[in-house]
């Protein structure tokens, strides 16, 4: 089994988070000072997610305070509710 075989169910969306940018103008910033929302590649979308813009392969935008983290196959995956915790999608 691989991570590509992982399928979200119900309202869940599985995301692999992008790494936060910790540098600005050559200065390393502490994590709390970065105010940008989290983003990540959508890995899998459950069948009950209503927004049709939330699709595998797209980039999701979401708050740092939402979701849960799981580790499978050596990869950290963020689990979100697709009907309320994703604030935008980059198409």
PDB file of N, CA and C in Angstrom, residues 4 6-7 9 12-14 18 23 25 27 29 34 45 48 50 55 60 65-66 71 74 81-82 86 88:
ATOM      1  N   UNK A   4      -0.868   7.001  -2.145  1.00  0.00           N
ATOM      2  CA  UNK A   4      -1.767   7.267  -3.271  1.00  0.00           C
ATOM      3  C   UNK A   4      -3.037   6.415  -3.205  1.00  0.00           C
ATOM      4  N   UNK A   6      -4.728   5.920  -0.447  1.00  0.00           N
ATOM      5  CA  UNK A   6      -5.535   6.415   0.667  1.00  0.00           C
ATOM      6  C   UNK A   6      -6.752   7.173   0.139  1.00  0.00           C
ATOM      7  N   UNK A   7      -7.937   6.793   0.605  1.00  0.00           N
ATOM      8  CA  UNK A   7      -9.180   7.416   0.142  1.00  0.00           C
ATOM      9  C   UNK A   7      -9.931   8.011   1.327  1.00  0.00           C
ATOM     10  N   UNK A   9     -13.201   9.490   3.271  1.00  0.00           N
ATOM     11  CA  UNK A   9     -14.617   9.128   3.275  1.00  0.00           C
ATOM     12  C   UNK A   9     -15.440  10.274   3.855  1.00  0.00           C
ATOM     13  N   UNK A  12     -14.528  14.251   4.863  1.00  0.00           N
ATOM     14  CA  UNK A  12     -13.114  14.482   5.130  1.00  0.00           C
ATOM     15  C   UNK A  12     -12.316  14.748   3.861  1.00  0.00           C
ATOM     16  N   UNK A  13     -11.263  15.554   4.035  1.00  0.00           N
ATOM     17  CA  UNK A  13     -10.310  15.851   2.970  1.00  0.00           C
ATOM     18  C   UNK A  13      -8.927  15.612   3.556  1.00  0.00           C
ATOM     19  N   UNK A  14      -8.078  14.874   2.839  1.00  0.00           N
ATOM     20  CA  UNK A  14      -6.702  14.628   3.252  1.00  0.00           C
ATOM     21  C   UNK A  14      -5.789  15.549   2.466  1.00  0.00           C
ATOM     22  N   UNK A  18       1.992  22.255   2.693  1.00  0.00           N
ATOM     23  CA  UNK A  18       3.190  22.880   2.153  1.00  0.00           C
ATOM     24  C   UNK A  18       4.055  23.321   3.329  1.00  0.00           C
ATOM     25  N   UNK A  23      11.645  32.436   6.038  1.00  0.00           N
ATOM     26  CA  UNK A  23      12.595  33.501   5.734  1.00  0.00           C
ATOM     27  C   UNK A  23      11.865  34.654   5.053  1.00  0.00           C
ATOM     28  N   UNK A  25      13.245  38.296   3.391  1.00  0.00           N
ATOM     29  CA  UNK A  25      14.348  39.223   3.184  1.00  0.00           C
ATOM     30  C   UNK A  25      15.643  38.757   3.813  1.00  0.00           C
ATOM     31  N   UNK A  27      15.972  37.172   6.612  1.00  0.00           N
ATOM     32  CA  UNK A  27      15.870  37.102   8.076  1.00  0.00           C
ATOM     33  C   UNK A  27      14.964  35.935   8.459  1.00  0.00           C
ATOM     34  N   UNK A  29      12.323  34.104  10.488  1.00  0.00           N
ATOM     35  CA  UNK A  29      11.214  34.541  11.334  1.00  0.00           C
ATOM     36  C   UNK A  29      10.756  33.411  12.247  1.00  0.00           C
ATOM     37  N   UNK A  34       4.585  34.409  11.435  1.00  0.00           N
ATOM     38  CA  UNK A  34       4.125  34.199  10.065  1.00  0.00           C
ATOM     39  C   UNK A  34       2.601  34.163  10.083  1.00  0.00           C
ATOM     40  N   UNK A  45     -10.457  13.408  -1.463  1.00  0.00           N
ATOM     41  CA  UNK A  45     -11.673  14.129  -1.087  1.00  0.00           C
ATOM     42  C   UNK A  45     -12.792  13.115  -0.856  1.00  0.00           C
ATOM     43  N   UNK A  48     -18.862  13.117   0.388  1.00  0.00           N
ATOM     44  CA  UNK A  48     -19.894  14.022   0.892  1.00  0.00           C
ATOM     45  C   UNK A  48     -19.456  15.490   0.926  1.00  0.00           C
ATOM     46  N   UNK A  50     -19.290  18.968  -0.416  1.00  0.00           N
ATOM     47  CA  UNK A  50     -20.249  19.609  -1.308  1.00  0.00           C
ATOM     48  C   UNK A  50     -19.616  20.521  -2.359  1.00  0.00           C
ATOM     49  N   UNK A  55     -10.856  19.471  -5.167  1.00  0.00           N
ATOM     50  CA  UNK A  55     -10.530  18.293  -5.964  1.00  0.00           C
ATOM     51  C   UNK A  55      -9.100  17.854  -5.701  1.00  0.00           C
ATOM     52  N   UNK A  60      -5.282  23.624  -1.336  1.00  0.00           N
ATOM     53  CA  UNK A  60      -6.284  24.122  -0.390  1.00  0.00           C
ATOM     54  C   UNK A  60      -5.669  25.198   0.495  1.00  0.00           C
ATOM     55  N   UNK A  65      -5.314  26.739  12.687  1.00  0.00           N
ATOM     56  CA  UNK A  65      -5.944  26.190  13.888  1.00  0.00           C
ATOM     57  C   UNK A  65      -6.929  25.063  13.622  1.00  0.00           C
ATOM     58  N   UNK A  66      -7.137  24.650  12.386  1.00  0.00           N
ATOM     59  CA  UNK A  66      -8.144  23.632  12.094  1.00  0.00           C
ATOM     60  C   UNK A  66      -7.496  22.316  11.697  1.00  0.00           C
ATOM     61  N   UNK A  71      -0.012  10.428  10.727  1.00  0.00           N
ATOM     62  CA  UNK A  71       1.143  10.039   9.942  1.00  0.00           C
ATOM     63  C   UNK A  71       0.909   8.641   9.390  1.00  0.00           C
ATOM     64  N   UNK A  74       4.941   7.150   6.459  1.00  0.00           N
ATOM     65  CA  UNK A  74       6.040   8.090   6.632  1.00  0.00           C
ATOM     66  C   UNK A  74       5.738   9.516   6.204  1.00  0.00           C
ATOM     67  N   UNK A  81     -12.303  18.870   7.605  1.00  0.00           N
ATOM     68  CA  UNK A  81     -13.690  18.708   7.185  1.00  0.00           C
ATOM     69  C   UNK A  81     -13.852  19.572   5.940  1.00  0.00           C
ATOM     70  N   UNK A  82     -14.155  18.943   4.818  1.00  0.00           N
ATOM     71  CA  UNK A  82     -14.255  19.656   3.544  1.00  0.00           C
ATOM     72  C   UNK A  82     -15.444  20.582   3.436  1.00  0.00           C
ATOM     73  N   UNK A  86     -12.035  24.343   5.005  1.00  0.00           N
ATOM     74  CA  UNK A  86     -11.222  24.834   3.888  1.00  0.00           C
ATOM     75  C   UNK A  86     -11.800  26.174   3.458  1.00  0.00           C
ATOM     76  N   UNK A  88     -10.494  28.200   1.000  1.00  0.00           N
ATOM     77  CA  UNK A  88     -10.307  28.517  -0.405  1.00  0.00           C
ATOM     78  C   UNK A  88      -9.533  27.421  -1.115  1.00  0.00           C
TER      79      UNK A  88
END
